[in-house]
CSV table of C-alpha atoms in Angstrom, one decimal:
chain,number,residue,atom,x,y,z
A,48,MET,CA,28.2,24.6,24.7
A,49,THR,CA,25.1,26.2,26.2
A,50,ARG,CA,24.4,25.1,29.8
A,51,ILE,CA,20.8,25.0,30.9
A,52,LEU,CA,19.9,24.6,34.6
A,53,THR,CA,16.4,23.1,34.8
A,54,VAL,CA,14.5,23.6,38.1
A,55,VAL,CA,11.8,21.1,38.9
A,56,GLY,CA,10.1,19.9,42.1
A,57,ALA,CA,6.5,18.9,41.6
A,58,ARG,CA,4.5,16.3,39.6
A,59,PRO,CA,3.4,18.5,36.7
A,60,GLN,CA,7.0,19.8,36.2
A,61,PHE,CA,8.3,16.2,36.0
A,62,VAL,CA,5.8,15.5,33.2
A,63,LYS,CA,6.7,18.7,31.3
A,64,ALA,CA,10.4,18.1,31.8
A,65,SER,CA,10.2,14.6,30.4
A,66,VAL,CA,9.6,15.8,26.9
A,67,VAL,CA,11.6,19.0,27.0
A,68,SER,CA,14.7,17.3,28.4
A,69,ARG,CA,14.4,14.7,25.6
A,70,ALA,CA,14.3,17.5,23.1
A,71,LEU,CA,17.3,19.3,24.7
A,72,ALA,CA,19.3,16.0,24.7
A,73,ARG,CA,18.9,15.7,20.9
A,74,ARG,CA,20.9,19.0,20.4
A,75,PRO,CA,24.6,18.5,20.9
A,76,GLY,CA,25.1,22.2,21.5
A,77,LEU,CA,23.0,22.0,24.7
A,78,GLU,CA,23.9,20.6,28.2
A,79,GLU,CA,21.1,20.2,30.7
A,80,ILE,CA,21.6,20.2,34.5
A,81,ILE,CA,18.5,19.1,36.3
A,82,VAL,CA,17.9,20.3,39.8
A,83,ASP,CA,15.0,18.7,41.9
A,84,THR,CA,14.1,21.0,44.8
A,85,GLY,CA,12.2,18.2,46.6
A,86,GLN,CA,9.0,20.2,46.8
A,87,HIS,CA,7.1,16.9,46.2
A,88,TYR,CA,9.1,15.0,48.7
A,89,ASP,CA,6.8,11.9,48.9
A,90,ASP,CA,8.5,9.1,47.0
A,91,ALA,CA,5.3,8.3,45.2
A,92,MET,CA,5.1,11.9,44.0
A,93,ASN,CA,8.7,12.1,43.0
A,94,ARG,CA,10.9,9.1,42.2
A,95,ILE,CA,8.3,7.2,40.2
A,96,PHE,CA,7.9,10.0,37.7
A,97,PHE,CA,11.6,10.1,36.9
A,98,GLU,CA,11.7,6.3,36.5
A,99,GLU,CA,8.6,5.8,34.3
A,100,LEU,CA,9.0,9.0,32.2
A,101,GLY,CA,12.6,8.3,31.4
A,102,ILE,CA,13.8,11.7,32.8
A,103,PRO,CA,17.6,11.8,33.5
A,104,ARG,CA,18.2,11.6,37.3
A,105,PRO,CA,18.7,15.1,38.7
A,106,ARG,CA,22.3,16.1,39.1
A,107,ARG,CA,21.2,17.9,42.3
A,108,PHE,CA,18.5,17.0,44.8
A,109,LEU,CA,17.9,19.7,47.3
A,110,GLY,CA,15.4,17.9,49.6
A,111,VAL,CA,13.6,21.0,50.7
A,112,GLY,CA,10.4,19.3,51.7
A,113,SER,CA,7.3,20.9,53.1
A,114,GLY,CA,6.7,24.2,55.0
A,115,SER,CA,4.8,27.4,54.7
A,116,HIS,CA,5.0,29.2,51.3
A,117,GLY,CA,7.6,31.7,52.6
A,118,GLU,CA,9.6,29.1,54.4
A,119,GLN,CA,9.7,26.6,51.6
A,120,THR,CA,10.4,29.2,48.9
A,121,GLY,CA,13.2,30.8,51.1
A,122,ARG,CA,15.0,27.5,51.6
A,123,MET,CA,14.8,26.7,47.9
A,124,LEU,CA,16.1,30.2,47.0
A,125,ALA,CA,19.1,29.8,49.2
A,126,ALA,CA,19.9,26.3,48.0
A,127,LEU,CA,19.4,27.2,44.3
A,128,GLU,CA,21.6,30.3,44.5
A,129,ALA,CA,24.4,28.1,45.7
A,130,VAL,CA,23.9,25.6,42.9
A,131,MET,CA,23.8,28.3,40.3
A,132,LEU,CA,27.0,29.9,41.5
A,133,GLU,CA,28.7,26.5,41.3
A,134,GLU,CA,27.2,25.3,37.9
A,135,ARG,CA,27.3,28.7,36.2
A,136,PRO,CA,24.6,28.0,33.6
A,137,ASP,CA,23.8,30.2,30.6
A,138,TRP,CA,20.0,29.7,31.1
A,139,VAL,CA,17.7,28.8,34.0
A,140,LEU,CA,14.7,26.9,32.8
A,141,VAL,CA,11.6,26.9,35.0
A,142,TYR,CA,8.1,25.4,34.5
A,143,GLY,CA,4.6,26.4,35.5
A,144,ASP,CA,3.7,28.2,38.8
A,145,THR,CA,5.0,26.4,41.9
A,146,ASN,CA,7.2,27.6,44.7
A,147,SER,CA,10.1,25.8,42.9
A,148,THR,CA,9.3,28.0,39.8
A,149,LEU,CA,9.4,31.2,41.8
A,150,ALA,CA,12.5,30.3,43.8
A,151,GLY,CA,14.4,29.3,40.6
A,152,THR,CA,13.4,32.6,39.0
A,153,LEU,CA,14.4,34.8,42.0
A,154,ALA,CA,17.7,33.0,42.5
A,155,ALA,CA,18.5,33.5,38.8
A,156,ALA,CA,17.4,37.1,38.7
A,157,LYS,CA,19.6,38.0,41.7
A,158,LEU,CA,22.6,36.5,39.9
A,159,HIS,CA,21.7,38.2,36.6
A,160,LEU,CA,21.0,34.9,34.9
A,161,PRO,CA,18.4,34.8,32.1
A,162,VAL,CA,15.2,32.8,32.9
A,163,ALA,CA,13.2,30.9,30.4
A,164,HIS,CA,9.6,30.2,31.5
A,165,VAL,CA,7.7,27.3,30.1
A,166,GLU,CA,3.9,27.8,30.4
A,167,ALA,CA,4.1,31.6,30.5
A,168,GLY,CA,1.2,34.0,30.4
A,169,LEU,CA,-1.4,32.0,32.2
A,170,ARG,CA,-3.7,34.1,34.4
A,171,SER,CA,-6.6,33.2,36.8
A,172,PHE,CA,-6.8,36.8,37.9
A,173,ASN,CA,-7.2,35.6,41.5
A,174,ARG,CA,-4.3,37.0,43.5
A,175,ARG,CA,-5.3,35.0,46.5
A,176,MET,CA,-3.9,31.9,44.8
A,177,PRO,CA,-0.2,31.5,45.5
A,178,GLU,CA,0.2,30.0,42.0
A,179,GLU,CA,-1.0,33.3,40.4
A,180,ILE,CA,1.6,35.3,42.3
A,181,ASN,CA,4.3,32.8,41.3
A,182,ARG,CA,3.4,32.9,37.6
A,183,VAL,CA,3.1,36.7,37.4
A,184,LEU,CA,6.4,37.4,39.1
A,185,THR,CA,8.1,34.7,37.1
A,186,ASP,CA,6.8,36.2,33.8
A,187,HIS,CA,8.0,39.6,34.7
A,188,ALA,CA,11.5,38.4,35.5
A,189,SER,CA,11.9,36.1,32.5
A,190,ALA,CA,14.0,36.7,29.4
A,191,LEU,CA,12.2,34.1,27.3
A,192,LEU,CA,8.5,33.3,27.7
A,193,PHE,CA,7.1,30.2,26.2
A,194,ALA,CA,3.4,30.7,25.9
A,195,PRO,CA,1.1,27.7,25.4
A,196,THR,CA,-1.9,29.6,23.9
A,197,ASP,CA,-3.0,32.7,22.1
A,198,GLN,CA,-4.7,33.9,25.3
A,199,ALA,CA,-1.5,33.5,27.2
A,200,VAL,CA,0.3,35.7,24.7
A,201,GLU,CA,-2.5,38.3,25.0
A,202,ASN,CA,-2.3,38.2,28.8
A,203,LEU,CA,1.4,39.0,28.6
A,204,ARG,CA,0.8,41.8,26.1
A,205,LEU,CA,-1.7,43.5,28.4
A,206,GLU,CA,1.0,43.5,31.1
A,207,GLY,CA,3.5,45.1,28.8
A,208,ILE,CA,5.4,42.0,27.9
A,209,ALA,CA,5.6,41.5,24.1
A,210,GLY,CA,8.0,41.1,21.2
A,211,PRO,CA,10.6,38.4,20.5
A,212,THR,CA,10.9,37.4,24.1
A,213,VAL,CA,7.4,35.9,23.9
A,214,GLN,CA,7.1,32.8,21.8
A,215,LEU,CA,3.9,30.9,21.1
A,216,VAL,CA,5.0,27.3,21.1
A,217,GLY,CA,2.0,25.3,22.3
A,218,ASP,CA,1.7,23.2,25.4
A,219,VAL,CA,4.4,20.7,26.4
A,220,MET,CA,1.8,18.6,28.3
A,221,PHE,CA,0.2,17.9,24.9
A,222,ASP,CA,3.6,16.7,23.7
A,223,ALA,CA,3.8,14.4,26.7
A,224,ALA,CA,0.2,13.1,26.2
A,225,LEU,CA,1.1,12.2,22.6
A,226,HIS,CA,4.4,10.6,23.5
A,227,PHE,CA,3.1,8.4,26.2
A,228,ALA,CA,-0.3,7.5,24.6
A,229,ALA,CA,0.9,4.1,23.5
A,230,GLN,CA,2.0,3.0,27.0
A,231,PRO,CA,-1.2,2.0,28.8
A,232,THR,CA,-1.0,0.3,32.2
A,233,ASP,CA,-3.1,-2.3,34.1
A,234,ALA,CA,-4.6,0.4,36.4
A,235,LEU,CA,-8.2,-0.4,35.4
A,236,ALA,CA,-7.8,-4.1,36.3
A,237,ARG,CA,-5.9,-3.2,39.5
A,238,TRP,CA,-8.7,-1.1,40.8
A,239,GLY,CA,-11.6,-3.1,39.4
A,240,LEU,CA,-12.7,-0.4,36.9
A,241,GLU,CA,-14.6,-0.5,33.7
A,242,ALA,CA,-13.9,2.0,30.9
A,243,GLY,CA,-16.6,4.7,30.7
A,244,SER,CA,-18.3,3.8,34.0
A,245,PHE,CA,-16.4,5.8,36.6
A,246,VAL,CA,-15.6,9.3,37.8
A,247,LEU,CA,-11.9,10.1,38.3
A,248,ALA,CA,-11.3,12.8,40.9
A,249,THR,CA,-8.1,14.6,42.0
A,250,VAL,CA,-7.9,17.2,44.8
A,251,HIS,CA,-4.7,18.9,46.0
A,252,ARG,CA,-4.9,22.7,45.7
A,253,ALA,CA,-4.4,24.6,48.9
A,254,GLU,CA,-7.5,26.7,48.5
A,255,ASN,CA,-9.5,23.5,48.7
A,256,THR,CA,-7.5,21.3,51.1
A,257,ASP,CA,-6.8,23.9,53.7
A,258,ASP,CA,-10.4,25.3,53.9
A,259,PRO,CA,-12.6,22.9,55.9
A,260,SER,CA,-15.8,24.2,54.3
A,261,ARG,CA,-14.5,23.6,50.8
A,262,LEU,CA,-12.9,20.2,51.6
A,263,ASN,CA,-16.1,19.1,53.3
A,264,GLY,CA,-18.1,20.2,50.3
A,265,ILE,CA,-15.9,18.1,48.0
A,266,VAL,CA,-16.3,15.1,50.3
A,267,GLN,CA,-20.1,15.5,50.3
A,268,ALA,CA,-20.2,15.8,46.5
A,269,LEU,CA,-18.0,12.8,45.8
A,270,SER,CA,-19.8,10.7,48.4
A,271,THR,CA,-23.2,11.6,46.8
A,272,LEU,CA,-21.9,10.7,43.3
A,273,ALA,CA,-20.5,7.4,44.6
A,274,LYS,CA,-24.1,6.3,45.4
A,275,THR,CA,-24.8,5.9,41.7
A,276,GLU,CA,-21.4,5.3,40.1
A,277,GLN,CA,-17.9,4.4,41.1
A,278,VAL,CA,-15.7,7.4,42.1
A,279,VAL,CA,-11.9,7.0,42.2
A,280,LEU,CA,-9.7,9.4,44.1
A,281,PRO,CA,-5.9,9.0,44.0
A,282,LEU,CA,-5.1,10.7,47.3
A,283,HIS,CA,-2.5,13.4,47.3
A,284,PRO,CA,-0.4,13.6,50.6
A,285,ARG,CA,-1.6,17.1,51.2
A,286,THR,CA,-5.2,16.1,50.9
A,287,ALA,CA,-4.8,13.1,53.1
A,288,LYS,CA,-3.3,15.3,55.8
A,289,TYR,CA,-6.2,17.7,55.9
A,290,LEU,CA,-8.9,14.9,55.6
A,291,GLU,CA,-7.4,13.5,58.7
A,292,ALA,CA,-7.2,16.9,60.4
A,293,TYR,CA,-10.8,17.7,59.7
A,294,GLY,CA,-12.1,14.2,60.5
A,295,LEU,CA,-13.4,13.7,56.9
A,296,ARG,CA,-11.4,10.7,55.7
A,297,THR,CA,-13.7,7.9,57.2
A,298,ALA,CA,-16.8,9.4,55.5
A,299,LEU,CA,-14.9,9.7,52.2
A,300,GLU,CA,-13.6,6.2,52.2
A,301,ALA,CA,-17.0,4.7,53.1
A,302,ARG,CA,-18.1,5.4,49.5
A,303,VAL,CA,-15.2,6.5,47.4
A,304,THR,CA,-12.4,4.3,46.0
A,305,VAL,CA,-9.3,5.9,47.5
A,306,THR,CA,-6.0,4.9,46.0
A,307,PRO,CA,-2.4,5.9,46.8
A,308,PRO,CA,-0.9,8.6,44.6
A,309,LEU,CA,-0.4,7.3,41.1
A,310,GLY,CA,2.3,7.7,38.5
A,311,TYR,CA,1.8,9.6,35.3
A,312,LEU,CA,1.2,6.5,33.1
A,313,ASP,CA,-1.4,5.1,35.5
A,314,MET,CA,-3.2,8.5,35.6
A,315,LEU,CA,-3.2,8.7,31.8
A,316,THR,CA,-4.8,5.2,31.7
A,317,LEU,CA,-7.5,6.2,34.1
A,318,GLU,CA,-8.1,9.6,32.5
A,319,ARG,CA,-8.5,8.0,29.1
A,320,ALA,CA,-11.2,5.6,30.5
A,321,ALA,CA,-13.1,7.9,32.8
A,322,ARG,CA,-16.6,9.0,32.1
A,323,VAL,CA,-15.8,12.4,33.6
A,324,ILE,CA,-12.8,13.9,35.5
A,325,VAL,CA,-13.3,16.1,38.6
A,326,THR,CA,-10.2,18.1,39.6
A,327,ASP,CA,-8.7,21.2,41.0
A,328,SER,CA,-5.5,20.7,39.1
A,329,GLY,CA,-4.6,23.0,36.2
A,330,GLY,CA,-2.6,20.3,34.4
A,331,ILE,CA,-5.4,17.6,34.7
A,332,GLN,CA,-7.9,20.0,33.2
A,333,LYS,CA,-5.8,19.9,30.0
A,334,GLU,CA,-5.1,16.2,30.2
A,335,ALA,CA,-8.8,15.6,30.3
A,336,PHE,CA,-9.1,17.6,27.1
A,337,PHE,CA,-6.2,15.7,25.5
A,338,GLN,CA,-8.1,12.5,26.2
A,339,ARG,CA,-11.4,14.1,25.1
A,340,VAL,CA,-13.0,13.4,28.4
A,341,PRO,CA,-15.4,16.1,30.0
A,342,CYS,CA,-14.0,17.9,33.1
A,343,VAL,CA,-15.5,19.6,36.1
A,344,THR,CA,-13.1,21.9,37.9
A,345,LEU,CA,-13.5,22.4,41.6
A,346,ARG,CA,-12.6,26.1,41.6
A,347,ASP,CA,-14.2,29.5,41.2
A,348,GLU,CA,-12.0,30.4,38.2
A,349,THR,CA,-9.4,28.8,35.9
A,350,GLU,CA,-6.4,29.9,33.9
A,351,TRP,CA,-7.4,27.6,31.1
A,352,VAL,CA,-10.4,29.7,29.9
A,353,GLU,CA,-10.3,28.3,26.4
A,354,LEU,CA,-11.5,24.9,27.8
A,355,LEU,CA,-14.6,26.6,29.2
A,356,GLU,CA,-15.2,28.3,25.9
A,357,ALA,CA,-14.9,25.0,24.0
A,358,GLY,CA,-17.3,23.3,26.4
A,359,TRP,CA,-14.8,20.6,27.6
A,360,ASN,CA,-14.6,22.1,31.1
A,361,VAL,CA,-17.1,23.6,33.6
A,362,LEU,CA,-16.5,25.3,37.0
A,363,ALA,CA,-18.3,24.2,40.1
A,364,SER,CA,-17.6,25.6,43.6
A,365,PRO,CA,-17.0,23.1,46.4
A,366,LEU,CA,-19.0,25.4,48.6
A,367,ASP,CA,-22.1,24.1,46.7
A,368,PRO,CA,-21.9,20.3,46.7
A,369,GLN,CA,-25.1,19.9,44.9
A,370,ALA,CA,-23.8,22.1,42.1
A,371,VAL,CA,-20.8,19.9,41.8
A,372,VAL,CA,-23.0,16.8,41.7
A,373,GLY,CA,-25.2,18.4,39.0
A,374,ALA,CA,-22.2,19.4,36.9
A,375,VAL,CA,-20.7,15.9,37.1
A,376,SER,CA,-24.0,14.2,36.4
A,377,SER,CA,-24.7,16.3,33.3
A,378,ALA,CA,-21.1,16.5,31.9
A,379,ARG,CA,-20.9,16.0,28.2
A,380,PRO,CA,-18.1,16.3,25.6
A,381,GLY,CA,-17.4,19.8,24.2
A,382,ARG,CA,-16.6,20.9,20.7
A,383,ALA,CA,-15.1,18.1,18.7
A,384,ASP,CA,-13.2,20.5,16.4
A,385,ALA,CA,-11.4,22.4,19.3
A,386,GLN,CA,-7.7,22.5,18.6
A,387,LEU,CA,-6.2,24.5,21.5
A,388,TYR,CA,-2.6,23.6,22.4
A,389,GLY,CA,-0.5,23.5,19.3
A,390,GLY,CA,0.7,20.6,17.2
A,391,GLY,CA,2.7,18.6,19.7
A,392,ARG,CA,6.0,20.2,18.9
A,393,ALA,CA,6.3,22.6,21.9
A,394,SER,CA,9.3,20.9,23.4
A,395,GLU,CA,11.2,21.0,20.1
A,396,LEU,CA,10.5,24.7,19.6
A,397,ILE,CA,11.7,25.4,23.2
A,398,ALA,CA,14.9,23.5,22.6
A,399,GLN,CA,15.4,25.3,19.3
A,400,ALA,CA,14.9,28.7,21.0
A,401,LEU,CA,17.3,28.0,23.8
A,402,GLU,CA,20.0,26.8,21.4
A,403,ALA,CA,19.6,29.9,19.2
A,404,GLY,CA,19.0,32.4,22.1
A,405,ARG,CA,21.9,34.7,23.0
A,406,PRO,CA,21.3,36.1,26.6
A,407,THR,CA,22.0,39.8,26.9
A,408,ILE,CA,22.2,39.6,30.7
A,409,THR,CA,25.7,39.5,32.2
A,410,PRO,CA,26.0,37.1,35.2
A,411,THR,CA,27.4,38.4,38.4
A,412,TRP,CA,30.6,36.3,38.2
A,413,THR,CA,31.8,37.9,34.9
């Protein structure tokens, strides 16, 4: 029996794990141990995803919570090391680019446990982003790298990572979008929305929330757009904190429809019905494409460059609110023939590779 310890802790990882865990469970030779670090400690950002996506409840919940990047990652690292010593897995499976990803990778590396990284090879080439540091370090410490795109494979090759350890499998978020497409919710009726007539916005990235100039620019842009069409903003706890701190929340709520954080199925329903999506999330850039809805990304760069090339996504800096307004107002669908993220079998290919893989690393306890 091959034991796989899966580390999750944030919304995008719950979505990805929902399909990969299902694929792992179909293989009798694999046993999965899910560990939730508690990075997204807000109940609406955590429990609801396990419930509605059908993910097995984590065997371990670490409850790490918030803190600075170093503090949060350090607490996770210590707690995960203890779990790994007790569970003695054959593989440690990590997703994406969060602090949970890095902590799981470092804990495994110190114990000489092989790491498998889902969504390997992404690069924004902006080392000021904590996510960029997390993904680069994780890739260079991983024994199996599951790349979602050809560009991701090329990025790894340019850093000297190539060969059978790198596997092009497609994107597990596309698997999830296909799997849950037939489960719409009543989110449109709940918020009084009409399909095709509203802008859906999400904001949570530290580079935007923690910088008062950028966050103020986003509030200005969304408020201006809301003069002519409905703008809906599911409010991330981090964003709410800084809107309050900078005195921006009242101005935002005067025009924009602000909702609590939403579950994945509600978000899919709104994404599918939006005229355009405005976001700083890497995952939602892709979800917009899966739903064939134009996207405007509130960043200066993106790791998903193929979406820009296919015309489904444009970048707009929050430091120029009028540029954001212009990009949203003029947003149009991209290339109809763009096929970017595999055939919807990424999770099955990952499970197959983990079952077949024979780690060559010797753990510290043998």
